[in-house]
mmCIF file of C-alpha atoms and ligand atoms in Angstrom:
data_model
loop_
_atom_site.group_PDB
_atom_site.id
_atom_site.type_symbol
_atom_site.label_atom_id
_atom_site.label_comp_id
_atom_site.label_asym_id
_atom_site.label_seq_id
_atom_site.Cartn_x
_atom_site.Cartn_y
_atom_site.Cartn_z
ATOM 1 C CA UNK A 1 148.249 133.341 35.515
ATOM 2 C CA UNK A 2 149.464 136.717 36.108
ATOM 3 C CA UNK A 3 151.473 138.499 33.840
ATOM 4 C CA UNK A 4 154.295 138.377 35.997
ATOM 5 C CA UNK A 5 154.299 133.751 36.191
ATOM 6 C CA UNK A 6 153.039 133.799 31.828
ATOM 7 C CA UNK A 7 156.333 136.193 31.952
ATOM 8 C CA UNK A 8 158.622 134.195 33.740
ATOM 9 C CA UNK A 9 157.150 130.837 32.310
ATOM 10 C CA UNK A 10 158.393 132.264 28.882
ATOM 11 C CA UNK A 11 161.382 133.127 30.335
ATOM 12 C CA UNK A 12 162.183 129.509 31.501
ATOM 13 C CA UNK A 13 160.956 127.477 28.071
ATOM 14 C CA UNK A 14 163.258 129.445 26.996
ATOM 15 C CA UNK A 15 166.213 128.875 28.563
ATOM 16 C CA UNK A 16 165.044 125.148 27.911
ATOM 17 C CA UNK A 17 164.835 125.554 24.892
ATOM 18 C CA UNK A 18 168.468 127.116 24.061
ATOM 19 C CA UNK A 19 169.499 124.203 27.086
ATOM 20 C CA UNK A 20 168.356 120.985 24.824
ATOM 21 C CA UNK A 21 169.827 123.475 21.924
ATOM 22 C CA UNK A 22 173.684 123.240 23.132
ATOM 23 C CA UNK A 23 172.894 120.174 24.846
ATOM 24 C CA UNK A 24 172.653 119.077 20.794
ATOM 25 C CA UNK A 25 175.531 120.758 19.652
ATOM 26 C CA UNK A 26 178.590 119.556 22.012
ATOM 27 C CA UNK A 27 177.049 115.719 21.201
ATOM 28 C CA UNK A 28 176.993 116.828 17.818
ATOM 29 C CA UNK A 29 180.680 118.373 18.330
ATOM 30 C CA UNK A 30 181.973 115.520 19.755
ATOM 31 C CA UNK A 31 180.433 113.003 16.268
ATOM 32 C CA UNK A 32 177.143 111.687 16.272
ATOM 33 C CA UNK A 33 178.527 108.471 15.502
ATOM 34 C CA UNK A 34 181.835 107.108 18.035
ATOM 35 C CA UNK A 35 183.882 104.477 17.891
ATOM 36 C CA UNK A 36 185.495 103.190 21.706
ATOM 37 C CA UNK A 37 187.811 101.583 22.966
ATOM 38 C CA UNK A 38 188.000 100.233 25.805
ATOM 39 C CA UNK A 39 190.968 97.745 27.029
ATOM 40 C CA UNK A 40 190.597 95.001 29.178
ATOM 41 C CA UNK A 41 192.246 94.727 33.050
ATOM 42 C CA UNK A 42 194.759 92.095 33.157
ATOM 43 C CA UNK A 43 192.858 89.278 35.943
ATOM 44 C CA UNK A 44 194.557 86.681 37.572
ATOM 45 C CA UNK A 45 192.221 84.698 35.689
ATOM 46 C CA UNK A 46 193.412 85.406 32.548
ATOM 47 C CA UNK A 47 197.070 84.139 32.461
ATOM 48 C CA UNK A 48 196.812 80.632 31.723
ATOM 49 C CA UNK A 49 200.807 80.912 30.569
ATOM 50 C CA UNK A 50 202.304 82.465 33.123
ATOM 51 C CA UNK A 51 203.607 85.661 32.673
ATOM 52 C CA UNK A 52 202.533 86.126 29.184
ATOM 53 C CA UNK A 53 203.373 89.188 26.926
ATOM 54 C CA UNK A 54 200.850 92.340 27.814
ATOM 55 C CA UNK A 55 200.459 93.646 23.916
ATOM 56 C CA UNK A 56 198.681 97.016 23.664
ATOM 57 C CA UNK A 57 199.815 100.381 25.176
ATOM 58 C CA UNK A 58 197.566 102.788 25.742
ATOM 59 C CA UNK A 59 198.893 106.303 25.527
ATOM 60 C CA UNK A 60 197.906 108.338 29.267
ATOM 61 C CA UNK A 61 198.753 112.009 26.699
ATOM 62 C CA UNK A 62 196.976 110.925 23.840
ATOM 63 C CA UNK A 63 193.501 109.669 25.221
ATOM 64 C CA UNK A 64 192.776 108.516 21.711
ATOM 65 C CA UNK A 65 195.908 106.655 20.797
ATOM 66 C CA UNK A 66 195.981 103.537 21.384
ATOM 67 C CA UNK A 67 199.451 100.204 19.358
ATOM 68 C CA UNK A 68 199.156 97.442 19.689
ATOM 69 C CA UNK A 69 202.570 95.050 19.692
ATOM 70 C CA UNK A 70 202.631 91.876 17.351
ATOM 71 C CA UNK A 71 205.837 89.980 15.711
ATOM 72 C CA UNK A 72 207.680 92.378 17.180
ATOM 73 C CA UNK A 73 206.508 95.293 15.620
ATOM 74 C CA UNK A 74 204.202 98.531 16.863
ATOM 75 C CA UNK A 75 201.110 98.774 15.179
ATOM 76 C CA UNK A 76 199.222 102.268 16.344
ATOM 77 C CA UNK A 77 195.051 102.737 16.406
ATOM 78 C CA UNK A 78 192.955 106.289 16.131
ATOM 79 C CA UNK A 79 189.870 106.490 17.460
ATOM 80 C CA UNK A 80 187.210 109.429 19.201
ATOM 81 C CA UNK A 81 188.359 107.851 22.471
ATOM 82 C CA UNK A 82 190.560 105.088 24.330
ATOM 83 C CA UNK A 83 189.973 104.052 27.865
ATOM 84 C CA UNK A 84 193.445 102.571 30.042
ATOM 85 C CA UNK A 85 192.810 99.192 31.319
ATOM 86 C CA UNK A 86 191.565 100.848 34.367
ATOM 87 C CA UNK A 87 188.886 102.678 33.389
ATOM 88 C CA UNK A 88 186.228 103.176 36.005
ATOM 89 C CA UNK A 89 182.646 101.800 34.828
ATOM 90 C CA UNK A 90 181.580 105.602 35.919
ATOM 91 C CA UNK A 91 184.412 106.652 33.198
ATOM 92 C CA UNK A 92 183.366 104.948 30.433
ATOM 93 C CA UNK A 93 179.246 105.933 32.279
ATOM 94 C CA UNK A 94 181.412 109.992 30.586
ATOM 95 C CA UNK A 95 181.205 109.424 27.313
ATOM 96 C CA UNK A 96 177.960 107.215 27.030
ATOM 97 C CA UNK A 97 175.478 109.965 29.583
ATOM 98 C CA UNK A 98 174.943 113.018 26.572
ATOM 99 C CA UNK A 99 173.849 109.892 24.604
ATOM 100 C CA UNK A 100 170.780 108.952 27.001
ATOM 101 C CA UNK A 101 170.072 112.852 27.847
ATOM 102 C CA UNK A 102 169.379 113.436 24.141
ATOM 103 C CA UNK A 103 167.472 110.235 24.595
ATOM 104 C CA UNK A 104 165.155 111.631 26.616
ATOM 105 C CA UNK A 105 164.741 115.118 24.444
ATOM 106 C CA UNK A 106 163.800 112.989 21.711
ATOM 107 C CA UNK A 107 166.447 111.234 19.871
ATOM 108 C CA UNK A 108 167.264 107.213 19.050
ATOM 109 C CA UNK A 109 170.671 106.422 19.673
ATOM 110 C CA UNK A 110 171.946 102.538 19.794
ATOM 111 C CA UNK A 111 175.033 101.978 21.574
ATOM 112 C CA UNK A 112 176.520 98.853 21.058
ATOM 113 C CA UNK A 113 179.411 96.903 23.030
ATOM 114 C CA UNK A 114 181.576 95.077 21.009
ATOM 115 C CA UNK A 115 184.739 92.214 20.515
ATOM 116 C CA UNK A 116 185.325 88.592 20.825
ATOM 117 C CA UNK A 117 184.210 86.604 23.316
ATOM 118 C CA UNK A 118 185.807 87.465 27.245
ATOM 119 C CA UNK A 119 186.766 90.274 26.415
ATOM 120 C CA UNK A 120 184.191 92.496 28.824
ATOM 121 C CA UNK A 121 181.852 93.615 26.780
ATOM 122 C CA UNK A 122 178.982 92.232 28.661
ATOM 123 C CA UNK A 123 180.883 93.666 32.101
ATOM 124 C CA UNK A 124 180.293 96.778 29.696
ATOM 125 C CA UNK A 125 177.450 97.001 29.379
ATOM 126 C CA UNK A 126 176.078 94.985 32.034
ATOM 127 C CA UNK A 127 178.403 95.079 34.719
ATOM 128 C CA UNK A 128 178.073 93.489 37.793
ATOM 129 C CA UNK A 129 176.504 93.612 41.175
ATOM 130 C CA UNK A 130 178.673 96.477 43.003
ATOM 131 C CA UNK A 131 179.706 97.759 39.712
ATOM 132 C CA UNK A 132 176.385 98.033 37.602
ATOM 133 C CA UNK A 133 177.481 99.129 33.663
ATOM 134 C CA UNK A 134 176.386 101.073 30.659
ATOM 135 C CA UNK A 135 172.495 99.437 31.210
ATOM 136 C CA UNK A 136 171.776 99.915 34.869
ATOM 137 C CA UNK A 137 173.660 103.561 34.611
ATOM 138 C CA UNK A 138 172.090 105.067 31.314
ATOM 139 C CA UNK A 139 168.012 104.218 33.537
ATOM 140 C CA UNK A 140 169.077 105.348 36.597
ATOM 141 C CA UNK A 141 170.307 108.312 34.587
ATOM 142 C CA UNK A 142 166.817 108.340 33.184
ATOM 143 C CA UNK A 143 164.436 107.965 35.638
ATOM 144 C CA UNK A 144 166.804 110.924 37.370
ATOM 145 C CA UNK A 145 166.163 113.932 34.400
ATOM 146 C CA UNK A 146 162.559 112.315 34.760
ATOM 147 C CA UNK A 147 162.054 113.434 37.659
ATOM 148 C CA UNK A 148 164.275 116.392 36.709
ATOM 149 C CA UNK A 149 161.893 117.884 34.381
ATOM 150 C CA UNK A 150 158.936 117.100 35.695
ATOM 151 C CA UNK A 151 157.526 120.401 36.137
ATOM 152 C CA UNK A 152 157.268 120.677 32.362
ATOM 153 C CA UNK A 153 157.391 117.791 30.483
ATOM 154 C CA UNK A 154 155.723 113.917 31.356
ATOM 155 C CA UNK A 155 157.199 111.424 29.876
ATOM 156 C CA UNK A 156 156.272 107.620 29.801
ATOM 157 C CA UNK A 157 159.397 104.692 30.165
ATOM 158 C CA UNK A 158 158.689 100.743 27.803
ATOM 159 C CA UNK A 159 161.078 98.495 27.372
ATOM 160 C CA UNK A 160 161.299 95.421 25.396
ATOM 161 C CA UNK A 161 164.600 92.737 25.136
ATOM 162 C CA UNK A 162 165.069 90.636 21.997
ATOM 163 C CA UNK A 163 167.876 88.406 21.148
ATOM 164 C CA UNK A 164 168.697 87.799 18.365
ATOM 165 C CA UNK A 165 170.325 84.407 17.372
ATOM 166 C CA UNK A 166 171.495 82.567 13.875
ATOM 167 C CA UNK A 167 169.568 85.727 12.519
ATOM 168 C CA UNK A 168 166.422 84.450 14.700
ATOM 169 C CA UNK A 169 164.377 86.777 17.041
ATOM 170 C CA UNK A 170 163.436 85.341 20.074
ATOM 171 C CA UNK A 171 161.459 88.093 22.779
ATOM 172 C CA UNK A 172 163.535 88.241 25.714
ATOM 173 C CA UNK A 173 160.280 88.834 27.971
ATOM 174 C CA UNK A 174 158.150 85.982 26.627
ATOM 175 C CA UNK A 175 157.983 83.301 29.157
ATOM 176 C CA UNK A 176 159.026 80.437 26.439
ATOM 177 C CA UNK A 177 161.539 82.927 24.099
ATOM 178 C CA UNK A 178 158.531 82.966 21.292
ATOM 179 C CA UNK A 179 160.622 83.494 17.401
ATOM 180 C CA UNK A 180 159.281 87.390 16.194
ATOM 181 C CA UNK A 181 159.569 89.268 13.048
ATOM 182 C CA UNK A 182 159.868 92.013 11.688
ATOM 183 C CA UNK A 183 157.263 93.689 9.608
ATOM 184 C CA UNK A 184 156.247 97.045 8.034
ATOM 185 C CA UNK A 185 154.066 99.235 10.195
ATOM 186 C CA UNK A 186 150.892 99.212 7.939
ATOM 187 C CA UNK A 187 150.337 102.982 8.778
ATOM 188 C CA UNK A 188 152.087 103.782 5.841
ATOM 189 C CA UNK A 189 154.991 105.821 7.014
ATOM 190 C CA UNK A 190 156.987 102.669 6.124
ATOM 191 C CA UNK A 191 158.215 102.037 9.842
ATOM 192 C CA UNK A 192 158.880 98.969 11.473
ATOM 193 C CA UNK A 193 157.486 96.595 14.390
ATOM 194 C CA UNK A 194 157.819 93.291 15.612
ATOM 195 C CA UNK A 195 154.314 92.110 15.842
ATOM 196 C CA UNK A 196 154.315 89.933 19.301
ATOM 197 C CA UNK A 197 156.811 91.179 20.722
ATOM 198 C CA UNK A 198 156.192 92.563 25.092
ATOM 199 C CA UNK A 199 156.637 95.943 25.803
ATOM 200 C CA UNK A 200 156.326 96.506 29.591
ATOM 201 C CA UNK A 201 155.661 99.709 30.580
ATOM 202 C CA UNK A 202 158.540 100.590 33.521
ATOM 203 C CA UNK A 203 157.688 103.317 36.175
ATOM 204 C CA UNK A 204 161.511 103.773 37.872
ATOM 205 C CA UNK A 205 164.585 102.643 37.992
ATOM 206 C CA UNK A 206 163.892 99.724 40.758
ATOM 207 C CA UNK A 207 160.863 98.435 37.777
ATOM 208 C CA UNK A 208 163.076 98.354 35.340
ATOM 209 C CA UNK A 209 165.810 96.793 37.098
ATOM 210 C CA UNK A 210 163.155 93.645 38.282
ATOM 211 C CA UNK A 211 162.713 93.430 34.133
ATOM 212 C CA UNK A 212 166.687 93.711 33.180
ATOM 213 C CA UNK A 213 167.009 90.857 36.254
ATOM 214 C CA UNK A 214 163.970 88.806 34.162
ATOM 215 C CA UNK A 215 165.661 89.543 30.097
ATOM 216 C CA UNK A 216 168.978 87.916 31.477
ATOM 217 C CA UNK A 217 167.416 84.718 33.826
ATOM 218 C CA UNK A 218 165.280 84.630 29.997
ATOM 219 C CA UNK A 219 168.417 84.222 28.005
ATOM 220 C CA UNK A 220 170.038 82.577 29.957
ATOM 221 C CA UNK A 221 166.385 79.127 30.478
ATOM 222 C CA UNK A 222 165.985 79.564 26.584
ATOM 223 C CA UNK A 223 170.032 79.231 25.634
ATOM 224 C CA UNK A 224 170.086 75.941 27.861
ATOM 225 C CA UNK A 225 167.595 74.583 25.352
ATOM 226 C CA UNK A 226 169.444 75.372 22.679
ATOM 227 C CA UNK A 227 172.469 74.134 23.353
ATOM 228 C CA UNK A 228 174.179 77.320 23.213
ATOM 229 C CA UNK A 229 176.082 79.671 24.412
ATOM 230 C CA UNK A 230 174.735 84.098 25.455
ATOM 231 C CA UNK A 231 178.196 84.804 23.532
ATOM 232 C CA UNK A 232 177.572 83.781 20.613
ATOM 233 C CA UNK A 233 173.998 85.844 20.449
ATOM 234 C CA UNK A 234 173.110 90.034 19.605
ATOM 235 C CA UNK A 235 170.574 90.454 23.519
ATOM 236 C CA UNK A 236 168.992 93.957 23.017
ATOM 237 C CA UNK A 237 168.109 96.354 25.144
ATOM 238 C CA UNK A 238 165.110 98.909 23.996
ATOM 239 C CA UNK A 239 163.297 101.509 25.507
ATOM 240 C CA UNK A 240 161.331 104.376 24.501
ATOM 241 C CA UNK A 241 160.467 107.522 26.101
ATOM 242 C CA UNK A 242 157.640 109.468 24.519
ATOM 243 C CA UNK A 243 157.905 112.321 26.329
ATOM 244 C CA UNK A 244 154.689 115.227 26.155
ATOM 245 C CA UNK A 245 155.084 119.092 26.677
ATOM 246 C CA UNK A 246 152.896 120.230 29.935
ATOM 247 C CA UNK A 247 152.586 123.435 28.349
ATOM 248 C CA UNK A 248 152.369 122.765 24.366
ATOM 249 C CA UNK A 249 150.970 119.478 24.456
ATOM 250 C CA UNK A 250 154.411 118.791 22.013
ATOM 251 C CA UNK A 251 155.178 115.044 22.132
ATOM 252 C CA UNK A 252 158.447 113.852 21.523
ATOM 253 C CA UNK A 253 159.850 109.895 20.940
ATOM 254 C CA UNK A 254 163.612 108.605 22.019
ATOM 255 C CA UNK A 255 164.599 105.446 22.002
ATOM 256 C CA UNK A 256 166.963 104.615 23.377
ATOM 257 C CA UNK A 257 169.262 100.674 22.514
ATOM 258 C CA UNK A 258 171.327 98.577 23.951
ATOM 259 C CA UNK A 259 173.196 95.756 22.455
ATOM 260 C CA UNK A 260 175.758 93.394 23.681
ATOM 261 C CA UNK A 261 177.017 91.594 20.546
ATOM 262 C CA UNK A 262 178.195 88.060 19.871
ATOM 263 C CA UNK A 263 181.487 87.308 20.448
ATOM 264 C CA UNK A 264 183.514 88.296 16.763
ATOM 265 C CA UNK A 265 186.163 86.031 17.787
ATOM 266 C CA UNK A 266 186.480 84.125 13.865
ATOM 267 C CA UNK A 267 185.894 80.781 14.594
ATOM 268 C CA UNK A 268 186.200 78.899 12.077
ATOM 269 C CA UNK A 269 189.875 79.243 11.977
ATOM 270 C CA UNK A 270 190.618 77.104 14.518
ATOM 271 C CA UNK A 271 188.356 74.592 12.387
ATOM 272 C CA UNK A 272 184.753 74.783 13.709
ATOM 273 C CA UNK A 273 181.644 72.559 11.448
ATOM 274 C CA UNK A 274 178.421 72.103 11.286
ATOM 275 C CA UNK A 275 175.947 73.808 12.860
ATOM 276 C CA UNK A 276 178.951 75.860 14.643
ATOM 277 C CA UNK A 277 180.433 76.741 11.969
ATOM 278 C CA UNK A 278 177.274 78.105 10.267
ATOM 279 C CA UNK A 279 176.634 80.092 14.198
ATOM 280 C CA UNK A 280 180.135 81.217 12.718
ATOM 281 C CA UNK A 281 179.461 82.490 9.605
ATOM 282 C CA UNK A 282 175.457 84.626 11.035
ATOM 283 C CA UNK A 283 177.517 86.190 13.262
ATOM 284 C CA UNK A 284 180.376 87.076 10.772
ATOM 285 C CA UNK A 285 178.333 88.803 8.518
ATOM 286 C CA UNK A 286 175.539 90.296 11.010
ATOM 287 C CA UNK A 287 178.709 92.202 12.399
ATOM 288 C CA UNK A 288 180.263 92.844 9.428
ATOM 289 C CA UNK A 289 176.382 94.116 7.721
ATOM 290 C CA UNK A 290 176.610 96.740 11.351
ATOM 291 C CA UNK A 291 180.146 98.029 10.346
ATOM 292 C CA UNK A 292 178.929 98.766 6.708
ATOM 293 C CA UNK A 293 176.615 100.371 7.834
ATOM 294 C CA UNK A 294 177.918 102.509 10.662
ATOM 295 C CA UNK A 295 180.778 103.055 7.992
ATOM 296 C CA UNK A 296 177.892 103.877 5.713
ATOM 297 C CA UNK A 297 176.150 106.067 7.672
ATOM 298 C CA UNK A 298 179.282 108.024 8.765
ATOM 299 C CA UNK A 299 181.154 108.541 5.529
ATOM 300 C CA UNK A 300 177.312 110.327 4.341
ATOM 301 C CA UNK A 301 176.684 107.898 1.925
ATOM 302 C CA UNK A 302 173.131 107.279 0.354
ATOM 303 C CA UNK A 303 172.577 105.001 0.397
ATOM 304 C CA UNK A 304 173.001 102.620 3.857
ATOM 305 C CA UNK A 305 172.601 98.912 2.996
ATOM 306 C CA UNK A 306 169.751 98.097 6.312
ATOM 307 C CA UNK A 307 168.533 94.830 5.139
ATOM 308 C CA UNK A 308 172.014 92.696 5.137
ATOM 309 C CA UNK A 309 171.370 91.813 8.549
ATOM 310 C CA UNK A 310 168.051 90.782 11.549
ATOM 311 C CA UNK A 311 170.479 92.350 13.768
ATOM 312 C CA UNK A 312 170.820 96.355 11.357
ATOM 313 C CA UNK A 313 167.217 96.348 9.973
ATOM 314 C CA UNK A 314 165.637 95.842 12.915
ATOM 315 C CA UNK A 315 167.332 98.610 13.925
ATOM 316 C CA UNK A 316 167.058 100.734 11.301
ATOM 317 C CA UNK A 317 165.028 104.338 12.199
ATOM 318 C CA UNK A 318 167.844 104.555 15.310
ATOM 319 C CA UNK A 319 170.811 103.988 13.106
ATOM 320 C CA UNK A 320 169.294 106.167 10.259
ATOM 321 C CA UNK A 321 170.896 109.990 9.795
ATOM 322 C CA UNK A 322 170.491 112.402 12.563
ATOM 323 C CA UNK A 323 170.401 109.797 15.285
ATOM 324 C CA UNK A 324 172.947 108.224 17.567
ATOM 325 C CA UNK A 325 175.593 105.279 18.079
ATOM 326 C CA UNK A 326 178.615 104.397 20.189
ATOM 327 C CA UNK A 327 180.446 101.318 19.225
ATOM 328 C CA UNK A 328 182.524 100.308 23.069
ATOM 329 C CA UNK A 329 185.462 98.127 21.290
ATOM 330 C CA UNK A 330 186.082 95.653 23.951
ATOM 331 C CA UNK A 331 190.287 94.510 23.303
ATOM 332 C CA UNK A 332 192.677 91.674 25.797
ATOM 333 C CA UNK A 333 195.853 93.183 25.957
ATOM 334 C CA UNK A 334 197.495 89.389 26.540
ATOM 335 C CA UNK A 335 199.266 88.769 24.143
ATOM 336 C CA UNK A 336 197.874 85.122 23.662
ATOM 337 C CA UNK A 337 194.214 87.376 21.787
ATOM 338 C CA UNK A 338 196.950 89.535 20.144
ATOM 339 C CA UNK A 339 195.394 88.172 16.801
ATOM 340 C CA UNK A 340 191.435 88.305 17.358
ATOM 341 C CA UNK A 341 192.607 92.686 19.213
ATOM 342 C CA UNK A 342 194.283 93.695 15.795
ATOM 343 C CA UNK A 343 191.505 92.311 14.119
ATOM 344 C CA UNK A 344 188.495 94.585 16.510
ATOM 345 C CA UNK A 345 190.954 97.771 16.617
ATOM 346 C CA UNK A 346 190.639 98.203 12.674
ATOM 347 C CA UNK A 347 186.813 96.647 12.530
ATOM 348 C CA UNK A 348 186.584 99.603 15.466
ATOM 349 C CA UNK A 349 189.298 101.305 12.444
ATOM 350 C CA UNK A 350 187.296 100.961 9.823
ATOM 351 C CA UNK A 351 184.190 102.628 10.692
ATOM 352 C CA UNK A 352 185.811 104.791 12.294
ATOM 353 C CA UNK A 353 188.402 106.853 9.533
ATOM 354 C CA UNK A 354 185.611 107.740 7.334
ATOM 355 C CA UNK A 355 185.190 110.804 8.512
ATOM 356 C CA UNK A 356 188.818 111.490 7.357
ATOM 357 C CA UNK A 357 187.871 112.433 4.693
ATOM 358 C CA UNK A 358 188.453 111.748 0.876
ATOM 359 C CA UNK A 359 191.438 108.898 1.336
ATOM 360 C CA UNK A 360 192.793 109.168 -3.090
ATOM 361 C CA UNK A 361 193.393 113.044 -1.968
ATOM 362 C CA UNK A 362 196.224 111.563 1.019
ATOM 363 C CA UNK A 363 197.765 109.722 -1.362
ATOM 364 C CA UNK A 364 197.870 112.050 -4.827
ATOM 365 C CA UNK A 365 199.692 114.093 -2.222
ATOM 366 C CA UNK A 366 201.611 111.154 -0.946
ATOM 367 C CA UNK A 367 202.719 109.804 -4.215
ATOM 368 C CA UNK A 368 203.644 113.428 -6.076
ATOM 369 C CA UNK A 369 206.399 114.439 -2.639
ATOM 370 C CA UNK A 370 207.497 110.332 -3.424
ATOM 371 C CA UNK A 371 207.460 110.799 -7.076
ATOM 372 C CA UNK A 372 210.511 113.915 -6.982
ATOM 373 C CA UNK A 373 213.775 112.805 -7.263
ATOM 374 C CA UNK A 374 214.363 114.966 -4.340
ATOM 375 C CA UNK A 375 212.713 116.468 -0.757
ATOM 376 C CA UNK A 376 210.904 119.790 -0.792
ATOM 377 C CA UNK A 377 212.785 120.529 2.029
ATOM 378 C CA UNK A 378 216.046 119.942 0.202
ATOM 379 C CA UNK A 379 215.554 123.113 -2.308
HETATM 380 N N1 ADP B 401 187.610 96.667 33.488
HETATM 381 C C1 ADP B 401 187.213 95.387 34.064
HETATM 382 N N2 ADP B 401 187.560 95.018 35.252
HETATM 383 C C2 ADP B 401 187.453 94.188 35.931
HETATM 384 N N3 ADP B 401 186.515 92.558 35.468
HETATM 385 C C3 ADP B 401 186.338 92.914 34.293
HETATM 386 C C4 ADP B 401 186.775 93.803 33.003
HETATM 387 N N4 ADP B 401 186.695 93.647 32.022
HETATM 388 C C5 ADP B 401 185.672 92.365 32.112
HETATM 389 N N5 ADP B 401 186.078 91.353 33.590
HETATM 390 C C6 ADP B 401 185.422 90.069 33.753
HETATM 391 O O1 ADP B 401 186.559 89.500 32.395
HETATM 392 C C7 ADP B 401 185.071 88.304 32.783
HETATM 393 C C8 ADP B 401 185.078 88.277 31.187
HETATM 394 O O2 ADP B 401 183.820 89.340 31.072
HETATM 395 P P1 ADP B 401 182.659 89.771 29.325
HETATM 396 O O3 ADP B 401 182.329 90.639 30.169
HETATM 397 O O4 ADP B 401 182.465 87.729 30.720
HETATM 398 O O5 ADP B 401 182.930 89.392 28.293
HETATM 399 P P2 ADP B 401 182.526 89.194 27.234
HETATM 400 O O6 ADP B 401 181.138 89.138 27.523
HETATM 401 O O7 ADP B 401 183.316 90.460 26.503
HETATM 402 O O8 ADP B 401 182.495 87.619 26.457
HETATM 403 C C9 ADP B 401 183.294 88.952 33.688
HETATM 404 O O9 ADP B 401 184.091 87.912 34.887
HETATM 405 C C10 ADP B 401 184.258 89.874 33.745
HETATM 406 O O10 ADP B 401 183.708 90.328 35.204
HETATM 407 MG MG1 MG B 402 178.778 88.411 27.625
#
């Protein structure tokens, strides 16, 4: 390489390093763990009772606020971002795109869809043929970025897909939904691995679309065999991106985990028994464990309870400190769902609020003021 070329190359590398740094700063400014809420539009088929009231309202002047009316009382929630019912798949992806870029830069990323059955989790993650959701948009973005960087970096992309049902792990890319176990890697790194898990190397967007279709088909067939509906299991799509810097040989590994969670509805309230009750308890336990893990991470706690469910155990190395997570909480706006909507928003608020600082400070301040014989302003 001529001296002039070397000089140019060095300058270019510096620019690339700066871009990565600024990108990360931007993502971190927004927060490494983000809790978003998407309000489902009222569809004709949801209106079983004519003229049902819409009880969820978003605020056009405040994109973090949302309020819910229950029994005549309004309750306000504040999250990192709220999507109004008319928000498009593209608008939702705009919030997620930067995390996909982080994944190519070597970060581990988790994106979850949470909510009661029918609230739009699968629509947000998978979407429809005409209007694809986060999964396809993320993968398209991933391959576009890889193409743009091809003179500087070489990448390989591997995909696996599993379902967690009743705390059992099944391979969605195997023929018969093989049951899998999570083990500690014998290589001494302490990392987890899943022996026997099928991992497919994908070469481009069209190829990965076929793999996604296979996982979706398998989810439905295995589901029918077990006489169970897909809304009662967590579906995970795990993409691993290995990068090699062509100039100096340095390597990065990023992971993108896209998770369509099981429905969060509390079925035991309607008197479920037997298998259905066991299922519900398992779902409840794993969603609770996920909430606890995110809350502990966001609160910078030293002990993170990863081992309390298969889901958090499996995602341990992607959820840990320094990684990035987005939780999209889906809610229905209709009065008939208000109980579940409030529960989902309380969950969202619980994992969201931690960063606001120690609560007791606020409480003691309020108590002092309230305990005063007259208000400060009256002095
Ligand atoms: N934002 C939206 N716009 C249009 N249709 C939606 C939207 N969200 C959900 N739906 C539709 O509502 C129905 C239930 O959504 P779905 O994603 O299957 O819910 P879940 O996966 O939470 O059970 C589906 O028919 C889906 O296409
Ligand atoms: Mg679904």
